[in-house]
Coordinates of C-alpha atoms in Angstrom, one line a residue:
Chain A
X1 CA 19.9 30.0 53.5
X2 CA 20.3 32.6 50.8
X3 CA 20.7 32.3 47.1
X4 CA 22.3 35.3 45.4
X5 CA 21.3 35.6 41.7
X6 CA 24.3 37.6 40.7
X7 CA 27.7 38.6 41.9
X8 CA 30.8 39.6 39.9
X9 CA 34.5 40.5 40.4
X10 CA 37.5 38.7 41.6
X11 CA 36.5 35.8 43.8
X12 CA 38.9 34.1 46.1
X13 CA 39.2 32.2 49.3
X14 CA 38.4 35.4 51.3
X15 CA 35.1 35.9 49.5
X16 CA 34.2 32.2 49.7
X17 CA 34.7 32.3 53.5
X18 CA 32.4 35.3 53.8
X19 CA 29.8 33.6 51.7
X20 CA 29.9 30.7 54.2
X21 CA 29.7 33.1 57.1
X22 CA 26.6 34.7 55.6
X23 CA 25.0 31.2 55.0
X24 CA 24.9 32.0 51.3
X25 CA 24.1 28.6 49.8
X26 CA 24.4 29.5 46.1
X27 CA 25.7 32.4 44.0
X28 CA 25.6 32.9 40.2
X29 CA 29.1 34.2 39.4
X30 CA 29.9 36.4 36.4
X31 CA 32.4 34.5 34.1
X32 CA 32.3 37.2 31.4
X33 CA 31.1 40.5 30.0
X34 CA 32.7 41.0 26.6
X35 CA 34.6 37.8 26.3
X36 CA 34.6 36.0 23.0
X37 CA 34.3 32.2 22.8
X38 CA 38.0 31.5 23.4
X39 CA 38.2 34.0 26.2
X40 CA 35.1 32.5 27.7
X41 CA 36.7 29.1 27.7
X42 CA 39.7 30.6 29.4
X43 CA 37.4 32.1 32.0
X44 CA 35.7 28.8 32.7
X45 CA 39.1 27.2 33.0
X46 CA 40.1 29.7 35.6
X47 CA 36.9 29.2 37.5
X48 CA 37.4 25.4 37.5
X49 CA 40.8 25.9 39.0
X50 CA 39.4 28.3 41.7
X51 CA 36.6 25.8 42.5
X52 CA 39.1 22.9 42.8
X53 CA 41.5 24.9 45.0
X54 CA 38.6 25.8 47.4
X55 CA 36.7 22.6 47.3
X56 CA 36.2 22.7 51.1
X57 CA 34.2 25.9 50.7
X58 CA 32.5 25.8 47.2
X59 CA 31.5 23.6 44.4
X60 CA 30.1 24.1 40.9
X61 CA 26.4 23.5 40.5
X62 CA 24.7 22.5 37.2
X63 CA 21.2 21.8 38.6
X64 CA 18.9 22.4 41.5
X65 CA 19.8 18.9 42.9
X66 CA 23.5 19.9 42.9
X67 CA 22.7 23.1 44.8
X68 CA 20.9 21.1 47.5
X69 CA 23.7 18.5 47.7
X70 CA 26.4 21.2 48.0
X71 CA 24.4 23.2 50.6
X72 CA 23.9 20.0 52.7
X73 CA 27.6 19.5 52.6
X74 CA 28.1 22.9 54.3
X75 CA 29.5 24.6 51.2
X76 CA 28.4 27.3 48.7
X77 CA 27.2 26.2 45.2
X78 CA 28.5 28.4 42.4
X79 CA 26.5 28.7 39.1
X80 CA 28.5 29.7 36.1
X81 CA 26.9 32.7 34.4
X82 CA 27.8 35.2 31.6
X83 CA 26.4 38.8 31.5
X84 CA 26.5 38.8 27.7
X85 CA 26.1 36.4 24.8
X86 CA 29.4 37.2 23.2
X87 CA 30.6 33.8 24.5
X88 CA 28.7 32.2 21.6
X89 CA 30.5 34.3 19.0
X90 CA 27.4 34.4 16.8
X91 CA 27.3 30.6 16.6
X92 CA 24.1 28.8 17.5
X93 CA 25.9 25.5 17.9
X94 CA 28.0 26.9 20.8
X95 CA 25.0 27.4 23.0
X96 CA 24.7 23.6 23.6
X97 CA 28.4 23.2 24.0
X98 CA 28.8 26.0 26.6
X99 CA 25.8 24.5 28.5
X100 CA 27.7 21.1 28.5
X101 CA 30.6 22.9 30.0
X102 CA 28.5 24.1 32.9
X103 CA 27.2 27.5 31.8
X104 CA 23.7 27.9 33.3
X105 CA 22.9 31.7 33.1
X106 CA 23.3 33.9 30.0
X107 CA 22.2 37.5 29.6
X108 CA 21.0 38.2 26.1
X109 CA 22.7 41.6 25.9
X110 CA 25.0 43.4 28.2
X111 CA 25.0 47.3 27.9
X112 CA 25.1 47.4 24.1
X113 CA 22.8 46.2 21.4
X114 CA 24.1 43.0 19.8
X115 CA 22.9 40.4 17.3
X116 CA 20.3 39.2 19.7
X117 CA 18.5 42.4 20.6
X118 CA 18.6 45.8 22.3
X119 CA 20.0 46.9 25.6
X120 CA 18.6 49.1 28.3
X121 CA 21.1 51.9 27.4
X122 CA 20.3 52.1 23.6
X123 CA 18.0 54.9 22.5
X124 CA 16.2 52.5 20.2
X125 CA 15.4 49.0 21.3
X126 CA 15.0 46.8 18.2
X127 CA 13.2 44.1 20.0
X128 CA 14.4 40.5 19.9
X129 CA 16.3 40.1 16.6
X130 CA 16.5 37.1 14.3
X131 CA 19.5 35.6 16.0
X132 CA 18.0 36.4 19.4
X133 CA 15.0 34.2 18.6
X134 CA 17.3 31.4 17.6
X135 CA 19.4 31.8 20.8
X136 CA 16.3 31.9 23.1
X137 CA 15.1 28.7 21.6
X138 CA 18.5 27.1 21.9
X139 CA 19.0 28.3 25.5
X140 CA 15.6 26.7 26.4
X141 CA 16.6 23.5 24.8
X142 CA 20.0 23.4 26.5
X143 CA 18.6 24.2 29.9
X144 CA 20.2 27.6 30.3
X145 CA 18.5 30.5 32.2
X146 CA 17.9 33.6 30.2
X147 CA 18.8 36.8 32.0
X148 CA 17.3 40.1 31.0
X149 CA 18.8 42.4 33.6
X150 CA 20.6 44.8 31.2
X151 CA 18.3 44.1 28.3
X152 CA 16.0 46.7 26.8
X153 CA 12.3 46.6 27.7
X154 CA 11.1 45.8 24.2
X155 CA 13.6 43.0 23.8
X156 CA 12.8 41.8 27.3
X157 CA 9.1 41.6 26.5
X158 CA 9.8 39.7 23.3
X159 CA 12.1 37.3 25.0
X160 CA 9.6 36.6 27.8
X161 CA 7.0 35.9 25.2
X162 CA 9.3 33.9 22.9
X163 CA 10.8 31.7 25.6
X164 CA 9.2 28.4 26.3
X165 CA 10.7 28.4 29.8
X166 CA 10.4 31.2 32.5
X167 CA 13.2 33.7 32.4
X168 CA 15.0 35.9 35.0
X169 CA 16.0 39.4 35.7
X170 CA 18.9 38.3 38.0
X171 CA 19.9 41.8 39.2
X172 CA 17.7 44.9 38.8
X173 CA 15.1 46.8 40.7
X174 CA 11.7 48.3 39.7
X175 CA 12.0 51.5 37.7
X176 CA 9.0 52.8 39.7
X177 CA 11.0 52.6 42.9
X178 CA 14.2 54.1 41.5
X179 CA 14.2 55.7 38.1
X180 CA 17.2 54.4 36.2
X181 CA 17.6 52.9 32.7
X182 CA 18.9 49.7 34.3
X183 CA 15.7 49.2 36.3
X184 CA 12.6 47.5 35.0
X185 CA 9.1 48.8 34.1
X186 CA 6.1 47.3 35.8
X187 CA 5.1 45.9 32.4
X188 CA 8.3 43.9 32.1
X189 CA 8.2 42.7 35.7
X190 CA 4.6 41.6 35.4
X191 CA 5.1 39.9 32.1
X192 CA 8.1 38.1 33.6
X193 CA 6.1 37.0 36.6
X194 CA 3.1 35.9 34.6
X195 CA 5.3 33.4 32.8
X196 CA 6.9 32.1 36.0
X197 CA 10.0 34.2 36.0
X198 CA 11.9 35.7 38.9
X199 CA 13.4 39.2 39.5
X200 CA 16.4 39.4 41.8
X201 CA 16.5 42.7 43.7
X202 CA 19.9 44.4 43.5
X203 CA 21.9 46.2 46.2
X204 CA 24.2 48.1 43.8
X205 CA 23.8 51.7 44.9
X206 CA 23.7 53.2 41.4
X207 CA 20.4 51.3 40.6
X208 CA 19.0 51.2 44.2
X209 CA 19.2 54.8 45.2
X210 CA 20.5 56.2 48.5
X211 CA 17.1 56.0 50.1
X212 CA 17.0 52.2 50.0
X213 CA 20.7 51.9 50.9
X214 CA 20.4 53.4 54.4
X215 CA 19.7 50.2 56.3
X216 CA 18.8 46.6 55.6
X217 CA 15.2 47.3 56.6
X218 CA 15.1 50.2 54.0
X219 CA 16.4 47.8 51.4
X220 CA 13.9 45.1 52.4
X221 CA 11.1 47.7 52.1
X222 CA 12.2 48.0 48.5
X223 CA 11.9 44.2 48.2
X224 CA 8.4 44.4 49.6
X225 CA 7.4 47.0 47.0
X226 CA 8.8 44.7 44.4
X227 CA 6.7 41.9 45.7
X228 CA 3.7 44.3 45.3
X229 CA 4.4 44.4 41.6
X230 CA 5.6 40.8 40.9
X231 CA 4.0 38.7 43.6
X232 CA 5.7 36.7 46.4
X233 CA 6.6 33.8 44.1
X234 CA 8.6 35.9 41.7
X235 CA 11.0 38.1 43.8
X236 CA 14.4 37.0 45.0
X237 CA 17.9 38.4 45.6
X238 CA 20.5 39.3 43.1
X239 CA 22.9 41.7 44.9
X240 CA 25.1 42.6 42.0
X241 CA 27.9 42.8 44.5
X242 CA 31.4 43.0 42.9
X243 CA 34.5 41.8 44.7
X244 CA 37.9 43.5 44.6
X245 CA 37.0 45.6 41.6
X246 CA 39.6 48.1 40.5
X247 CA 39.6 50.7 37.7
X248 CA 40.8 48.3 35.0
X249 CA 37.9 46.0 35.9
X250 CA 35.3 48.9 35.7
X251 CA 36.9 49.9 32.4
X252 CA 36.6 46.4 31.0
X253 CA 33.1 46.0 32.2
X254 CA 31.9 49.4 30.8
X255 CA 34.1 50.0 27.8
X256 CA 35.3 46.5 26.8
X257 CA 36.8 47.0 23.4
X258 CA 33.9 48.8 21.9
X259 CA 34.8 52.5 22.5
X260 CA 37.8 54.8 22.4
X261 CA 35.8 57.1 24.7
X262 CA 34.4 56.8 28.2
X263 CA 31.3 55.0 29.3
X264 CA 30.1 55.2 32.8
X265 CA 27.7 52.2 32.8
X266 CA 25.2 52.7 35.6
X267 CA 27.2 55.4 37.3
X268 CA 25.9 59.0 37.4
X269 CA 28.4 61.6 36.0
X270 CA 28.7 63.0 39.5
X271 CA 30.2 59.7 40.7
X272 CA 31.9 58.0 37.8
X273 CA 34.0 55.6 39.8
X274 CA 33.1 52.8 42.3
X275 CA 29.8 53.4 44.0
X276 CA 29.9 53.0 47.8
X277 CA 28.1 49.9 48.9
X278 CA 24.8 50.2 50.9
X279 CA 25.4 51.5 54.4
X280 CA 24.4 48.1 55.8
X281 CA 26.4 46.0 53.3
X282 CA 30.1 46.9 53.8
X283 CA 31.4 43.3 53.9
X284 CA 30.2 40.5 51.7
X285 CA 29.1 38.6 54.9
X286 CA 26.6 41.4 55.6
X287 CA 24.4 39.9 52.9
X288 CA 23.5 37.5 55.7
X289 CA 21.5 40.3 57.3
X290 CA 18.8 40.1 54.6
X291 CA 16.7 37.3 56.0
X292 CA 16.4 39.1 59.3
X293 CA 15.6 42.3 57.4
X294 CA 12.8 40.7 55.4
X295 CA 11.2 39.4 58.6
X296 CA 11.4 42.8 60.2
X297 CA 9.5 44.5 57.4
X298 CA 6.7 42.0 57.8
X299 CA 7.3 38.9 55.7
X300 CA 6.3 35.6 57.2
X301 CA 8.9 32.8 57.6
X302 CA 7.5 31.2 54.5
X303 CA 7.7 34.4 52.5
X304 CA 11.3 35.0 53.7
X305 CA 12.2 31.5 52.5
X306 CA 10.7 32.1 49.1
X307 CA 12.6 35.4 48.6
X308 CA 15.8 34.2 50.2
X309 CA 16.1 30.9 48.2
X310 CA 12.8 29.2 47.3
X311 CA 12.0 31.2 44.2
X312 CA 15.4 30.8 42.7
X313 CA 15.4 27.1 43.4
X314 CA 12.0 26.6 41.8
X315 CA 13.1 28.5 38.7
X316 CA 16.5 26.7 38.5
X317 CA 14.7 23.4 38.7
X318 CA 12.3 24.3 35.9
X319 CA 15.0 25.7 33.6
X320 CA 18.0 23.5 34.3
X321 CA 15.9 20.4 34.2
X322 CA 17.7 18.7 37.0
Chain B
X1 CA 32.4 -6.5 13.7
X2 CA 35.1 -4.1 12.8
X3 CA 36.5 -1.0 14.5
X4 CA 38.3 1.4 12.3
X5 CA 40.8 3.5 14.3
X6 CA 40.8 6.4 11.8
X7 CA 38.9 7.8 8.8
X8 CA 38.7 11.3 7.6
X9 CA 37.0 13.4 4.9
X10 CA 33.4 14.4 4.3
X11 CA 31.1 12.0 5.9
X12 CA 27.4 11.8 5.0
X13 CA 24.5 9.4 4.8
X14 CA 26.1 7.5 1.9
X15 CA 29.2 6.8 3.9
X16 CA 27.3 5.8 7.0
X17 CA 25.2 3.3 5.0
X18 CA 28.4 1.8 3.7
X19 CA 29.8 1.5 7.2
X20 CA 26.7 -0.4 8.1
X21 CA 27.0 -2.7 5.1
X22 CA 30.5 -3.5 6.1
X23 CA 29.5 -4.2 9.7
X24 CA 31.9 -1.5 10.9
X25 CA 30.8 -1.0 14.5
X26 CA 33.0 2.0 15.3
X27 CA 35.0 4.6 13.5
X28 CA 37.2 7.4 14.9
X29 CA 36.5 10.3 12.7
X30 CA 38.8 13.3 12.0
X31 CA 37.2 16.5 13.3
X32 CA 40.3 18.6 12.5
X33 CA 43.8 19.0 11.3
X34 CA 44.9 22.7 11.7
X35 CA 41.7 24.0 13.3
X36 CA 42.1 26.4 16.2
X37 CA 39.9 26.2 19.3
X38 CA 37.0 28.1 17.8
X39 CA 37.2 26.3 14.5
X40 CA 37.3 23.0 16.4
X41 CA 34.1 23.9 18.3
X42 CA 32.5 24.7 14.9
X43 CA 33.6 21.3 13.6
X44 CA 32.2 19.5 16.7
X45 CA 29.0 21.4 16.1
X46 CA 28.8 20.2 12.5
X47 CA 29.5 16.7 13.7
X48 CA 26.7 16.8 16.2
X49 CA 24.3 17.9 13.5
X50 CA 25.4 15.1 11.2
X51 CA 25.0 12.5 14.0
X52 CA 21.5 13.8 14.9
X53 CA 20.4 13.9 11.2
X54 CA 21.5 10.2 10.8
X55 CA 20.6 8.9 14.2
X56 CA 19.2 5.7 12.6
X57 CA 22.7 4.8 11.3
X58 CA 25.2 6.3 13.7
X59 CA 25.6 7.7 17.2
X60 CA 28.5 9.4 19.1
X61 CA 30.5 7.2 21.5
X62 CA 32.3 8.6 24.5
X63 CA 33.3 5.3 26.1
X64 CA 33.6 1.5 25.4
X65 CA 30.2 0.9 26.9
X66 CA 28.7 3.4 24.4
X67 CA 30.3 1.5 21.6
X68 CA 28.8 -1.8 22.7
X69 CA 25.4 -0.2 23.2
X70 CA 25.5 1.5 19.7
X71 CA 26.7 -1.7 18.0
X72 CA 23.9 -3.7 19.7
X73 CA 21.4 -1.2 18.3
X74 CA 22.6 -2.0 14.8
X75 CA 24.4 1.3 14.3
X76 CA 27.9 2.6 14.0
X77 CA 29.6 4.3 16.9
X78 CA 31.5 7.4 16.0
X79 CA 34.4 8.6 18.1
X80 CA 35.4 12.3 17.8
X81 CA 39.1 12.6 17.1
X82 CA 41.5 15.3 16.1
X83 CA 44.7 14.7 14.1
X84 CA 46.5 17.7 15.8
X85 CA 46.6 19.4 19.1
X86 CA 45.9 22.9 17.7
X87 CA 42.3 22.6 19.0
X88 CA 43.8 23.4 22.5
X89 CA 45.3 26.7 21.3
X90 CA 48.2 26.3 23.7
X91 CA 45.9 26.2 26.6
X92 CA 46.2 23.3 29.1
X93 CA 42.7 24.0 30.5
X94 CA 41.1 23.3 27.2
X95 CA 42.1 19.7 27.2
X96 CA 39.5 18.8 29.9
X97 CA 36.9 21.0 28.3
X98 CA 37.2 19.4 24.8
X99 CA 37.1 16.0 26.5
X100 CA 33.9 17.0 28.2
X101 CA 32.5 17.9 24.7
X102 CA 33.3 14.4 23.6
X103 CA 36.7 14.5 22.1
X104 CA 38.4 11.1 22.7
X105 CA 41.4 10.9 20.4
X106 CA 44.0 13.6 19.9
X107 CA 47.3 13.3 17.9
X108 CA 50.1 15.2 19.6
X109 CA 51.4 16.6 16.3
X110 CA 50.2 16.5 12.8
X111 CA 52.8 16.9 10.0
X112 CA 54.7 19.8 11.6
X113 CA 56.5 20.3 14.9
X114 CA 54.4 22.2 17.4
X115 CA 54.6 23.2 21.0
X116 CA 54.2 19.6 22.1
X117 CA 56.9 17.9 20.1
X118 CA 58.3 16.9 16.7
X119 CA 56.6 15.3 13.7
X120 CA 57.6 12.5 11.5
X121 CA 58.4 15.0 8.7
X122 CA 60.8 17.2 10.6
X123 CA 64.5 16.8 10.1
X124 CA 65.1 17.1 13.8
X125 CA 62.7 15.7 16.3
X126 CA 63.0 17.6 19.6
X127 CA 61.4 14.9 21.6
X128 CA 58.4 15.7 23.8
X129 CA 58.6 19.4 24.7
X130 CA 57.6 21.1 28.0
X131 CA 54.0 21.8 26.9
X132 CA 53.9 18.2 25.4
X133 CA 54.6 16.7 28.8
X134 CA 51.8 18.8 30.3
X135 CA 49.3 17.8 27.6
X136 CA 50.2 14.1 27.9
X137 CA 49.5 14.2 31.6
X138 CA 46.2 16.2 31.1
X139 CA 45.0 13.9 28.2
X140 CA 45.6 11.0 30.6
X141 CA 43.6 12.7 33.3
X142 CA 40.8 13.6 31.0
X143 CA 40.5 10.1 29.4
X144 CA 41.6 11.1 25.9
X145 CA 43.6 8.6 23.8
X146 CA 47.0 9.9 22.6
X147 CA 47.7 9.3 18.9
X148 CA 51.2 9.1 17.6
X149 CA 50.6 8.3 13.9
X150 CA 52.2 11.4 12.5
X151 CA 54.5 12.1 15.4
X152 CA 58.3 11.8 15.2
X153 CA 60.0 8.7 16.6
X154 CA 61.8 10.5 19.4
X155 CA 58.7 12.3 20.5
X156 CA 56.7 9.1 20.2
X157 CA 59.1 7.2 22.5
X158 CA 59.0 10.1 25.0
X159 CA 55.2 10.2 24.9
X160 CA 54.9 6.4 25.4
X161 CA 57.2 6.6 28.4
X162 CA 55.7 9.7 29.8
X163 CA 52.0 8.6 29.5
X164 CA 50.5 6.8 32.4
X165 CA 48.0 5.2 30.1
X166 CA 48.7 3.1 26.9
X167 CA 48.7 5.2 23.7
X168 CA 47.9 4.5 20.1
X169 CA 49.3 4.7 16.6
X170 CA 45.8 4.9 15.1
X171 CA 46.9 4.8 11.4
X172 CA 50.4 3.8 10.3
X173 CA 52.4 0.7 9.2
X174 CA 55.8 -0.6 10.2
X175 CA 58.6 1.1 8.5
X176 CA 60.3 -2.3 8.1
X177 CA 57.5 -3.4 5.8
X178 CA 57.2 -0.1 3.8
X179 CA 59.9 2.5 4.2
X180 CA 58.2 5.8 4.6
X181 CA 58.6 8.7 7.0
X182 CA 55.0 8.2 8.2
X183 CA 55.6 4.6 9.1
X184 CA 57.0 3.4 12.4
X185 CA 60.3 1.9 13.5
X186 CA 60.2 -1.5 15.3
X187 CA 61.6 0.4 18.4
X188 CA 58.5 2.6 18.5
X189 CA 56.0 -0.2 17.8
X190 CA 57.6 -2.4 20.5
X191 CA 57.7 0.3 23.1
X192 CA 54.1 1.1 22.4
X193 CA 53.1 -2.5 22.7
X194 CA 55.1 -3.1 25.9
X195 CA 53.0 -0.3 27.6
X196 CA 49.7 -1.8 26.3
X197 CA 49.3 0.4 23.3
X198 CA 47.8 -0.5 19.9
X199 CA 48.8 0.2 16.3
X200 CA 46.1 0.4 13.6
X201 CA 47.3 -0.8 10.3
X202 CA 46.6 1.7 7.5
X203 CA 45.3 1.0 3.9
X204 CA 46.4 4.5 2.5
X205 CA 48.4 3.5 -0.5
X206 CA 51.1 6.1 0.1
X207 CA 52.2 4.5 3.3
X208 CA 51.2 0.9 2.5
X209 CA 53.0 0.5 -0.8
X210 CA 51.7 -1.1 -4.0
X211 CA 52.8 -4.6 -3.0
X212 CA 50.4 -4.8 0.0
X213 CA 47.5 -3.1 -2.0
X214 CA 47.0 -5.8 -4.6
X215 CA 44.5 -7.9 -2.6
X216 CA 42.9 -8.0 0.8
X217 CA 45.1 -11.1 1.4
X218 CA 48.2 -9.2 0.6
X219 CA 47.2 -6.4 3.0
X220 CA 46.4 -9.0 5.7
X221 CA 49.9 -10.4 5.2
X222 CA 51.2 -7.0 6.1
X223 CA 49.0 -7.1 9.2
X224 CA 50.4 -10.5 10.1
X225 CA 54.0 -9.1 9.8
X226 CA 52.9 -6.2 12.0
X227 CA 51.7 -8.8 14.6
X228 CA 55.2 -10.4 14.4
X229 CA 56.6 -7.1 15.7
X230 CA 53.9 -5.9 18.1
X231 CA 52.1 -9.1 19.2
X232 CA 48.6 -10.2 18.7
X233 CA 47.1 -8.0 21.5
X234 CA 48.5 -4.8 20.0
X235 CA 47.5 -4.7 16.3
X236 CA 44.3 -3.4 15.0
X237 CA 42.9 -1.5 12.0
X238 CA 43.1 2.2 11.1
X239 CA 42.4 2.4 7.4
X240 CA 43.1 6.2 7.0
X241 CA 40.3 6.1 4.4
X242 CA 39.3 9.6 3.3
X243 CA 35.8 10.3 2.0
X244 CA 34.9 12.6 -0.9
X245 CA 38.3 14.4 -0.7
X246 CA 38.9 17.1 -3.3
X247 CA 41.9 19.3 -4.0
X248 CA 40.9 22.0 -1.5
X249 CA 40.7 19.3 1.2
X250 CA 44.1 17.9 0.4
X251 CA 45.5 21.5 0.3
X252 CA 44.0 22.2 3.8
X253 CA 45.2 18.9 5.2
X254 CA 48.7 19.4 3.9
X255 CA 49.3 23.1 3.7
X256 CA 46.8 24.5 6.2
X257 CA 47.8 28.1 6.7
X258 CA 51.5 27.3 7.4
X259 CA 53.1 27.7 4.0
X260 CA 52.9 29.8 0.9
X261 CA 54.5 26.9 -0.9
X262 CA 53.4 23.3 -1.7
X263 CA 53.6 20.4 0.6
X264 CA 52.7 16.9 -0.6
X265 CA 52.2 15.2 2.7
X266 CA 52.7 11.5 2.3
X267 CA 52.5 11.6 -1.5
X268 CA 55.5 10.9 -3.6
X269 CA 56.4 13.7 -6.0
X270 CA 55.5 11.3 -8.9
X271 CA 51.9 11.2 -7.7
X272 CA 51.1 14.5 -5.9
X273 CA 47.3 14.2 -5.9
X274 CA 44.9 11.7 -4.6
X275 CA 46.5 8.2 -4.2
X276 CA 44.4 5.4 -5.7
X277 CA 42.8 3.2 -3.1
X278 CA 44.0 -0.4 -2.6
X279 CA 42.8 -2.6 -5.5
X280 CA 40.5 -4.4 -3.0
X281 CA 39.2 -1.3 -1.3
X282 CA 37.3 0.7 -4.0
X283 CA 34.2 1.4 -1.9
X284 CA 34.1 2.0 1.8
X285 CA 32.0 -1.1 2.2
X286 CA 35.0 -3.1 1.0
X287 CA 36.6 -2.6 4.4
X288 CA 34.2 -5.4 5.4
X289 CA 36.5 -7.9 3.5
X290 CA 39.2 -7.6 6.2
X291 CA 37.9 -10.2 8.6
X292 CA 37.8 -12.8 5.9
X293 CA 41.2 -11.8 4.7
X294 CA 42.7 -12.1 8.1
X295 CA 41.3 -15.6 8.4
X296 CA 42.6 -16.6 5.0
X297 CA 46.2 -15.6 6.0
X298 CA 46.0 -18.0 9.0
X299 CA 44.6 -16.0 11.9
X300 CA 42.3 -18.0 14.2
X301 CA 38.8 -16.7 14.9
X302 CA 40.0 -15.4 18.3
X303 CA 42.9 -13.6 16.7
X304 CA 40.7 -12.1 14.0
X305 CA 38.4 -10.8 16.7
X306 CA 41.3 -9.1 18.5
X307 CA 42.6 -7.4 15.3
X308 CA 39.1 -6.5 14.0
X309 CA 37.8 -4.9 17.2
X310 CA 38.9 -6.5 20.5
X311 CA 42.2 -4.7 20.8
X312 CA 40.7 -1.3 20.2
X313 CA 37.9 -2.0 22.6
X314 CA 40.3 -3.0 25.3
X315 CA 42.4 0.1 24.8
X316 CA 39.4 2.4 24.7
X317 CA 38.1 0.9 27.9
X318 CA 41.4 1.5 29.6
X319 CA 41.9 5.0 28.4
X320 CA 38.3 6.4 28.3
X321 CA 37.6 5.0 31.7
X322 CA 34.0 3.9 30.8

């Protein structure tokens, strides 16, 4: 059984069926990037409809016990996540309320600096700002997992130190293995792991690099090098797979409403559009190859289980509190 | 023990202490009039703070069992209510989410027609409109009590018929006893009662009239005449008492953002400002005189208990589902 720490895009019955085929027991879905509070409520509303309409394949999970129950019923647990903190609209009191509505993962910043802190794409990372400290404390209190995937290194280190609960990098790779602004320094990964956090290794080609995209074994070697940095109890999977993304989706994800210009996000200028998936991950169901790949690069059964689901489950239990 | 079906204004420790002194076990508080979804979340956030800061005196109730538990602990249960449906922002999916955040009473319209139906102050009442039928069904499903106090007669009759659960007039009086647009025709009151609903008799002078404001016995005579219309199982208390209201509060309540002119709400032109409270209800704690008053106008102990709390508790249990 696999737990995927991050997917995005347009989910539907076709995707849910492939998640089942790949024995993916749990996925954190992206409910928003730049969405404000009301748009985020709308998004949660659409997600509730989608879950109800596909109740034979998926269900919403709000705790680790939910995940186990849903997996035992032969379905995939979906965790509601946001890749930005704009859903709170600068209001500390909305953290608890969005948590009550089921939100369980929130990234402090997306690609831009915000009132909480600095992003990985900013030239200067302010560190965790005044409102950021408030939100970290409130996310802890409300049982919401803090995600640092797109957050700048300095803000990430501050958040790891400031948070009373372990935090996550749900979808990124070590910068040492592929040098990209979205990837993480050893310092950040080690600090995260020391406090009990987990990094989900990504399959998104722009931050993985062609070398690790050639086969599932190649990608699993990257996972093994990540384990060398973080330790076996702190590495998991966060594919960053996006479903049915078209240009308007990329434009919203990258430019939102914040620029009149063009921003390419993680893409290199030589390939501004959709990055091709890894050679081994053409269909969503191909994610199911990962467990075999991990075994083939030398992980024991126990280690495979930790990376495939155990580390996420342990972290979710600690943070969600149920 | 008394249950008050509606109060509004600025609550604080002073008011909560008076509620305790009057043995008021439960109050539905007004969290908004014209507030949009985000403003309504802000309001709920402030209410949560207020409840936490005064946890020795009050707690939030989301079901009839909560009310009993809070009353047994010697505190007052607060039910979160809205006097308008603007909190939903025209979005059917927000009904369920606001219910999850604790909202238990929603009035279909305040003083103006909206997308749900017509108000008591409109010259023409459209009846329950398309979105109104959707919201009634969704409020039923989400376990939220429908309030018709400021709703027009035709829309009220439609809502009573359309609702699968009994509904309420939380704060109004019979038009037959005091002729005012805000008060209710016998036809509406009887239709409400036939479907198991409850009307909460108000103490607000503008809709009660001076004659019934002279003493608690006079006011309880009005309650007795209301029982003649609705029956003993369908009459309760909804004082409509407002706390610490100042001119900006009245202006917001009456004019919101919908007019550049002046609207007086329920006030007669001869007394546009704050109406004096009933002669017997100077302080909030004076609400505690009602049970004695009901007995003095001839209600038996069992009947007093129904009017004072039993009818609301029965209705809340049926609608809230817990």
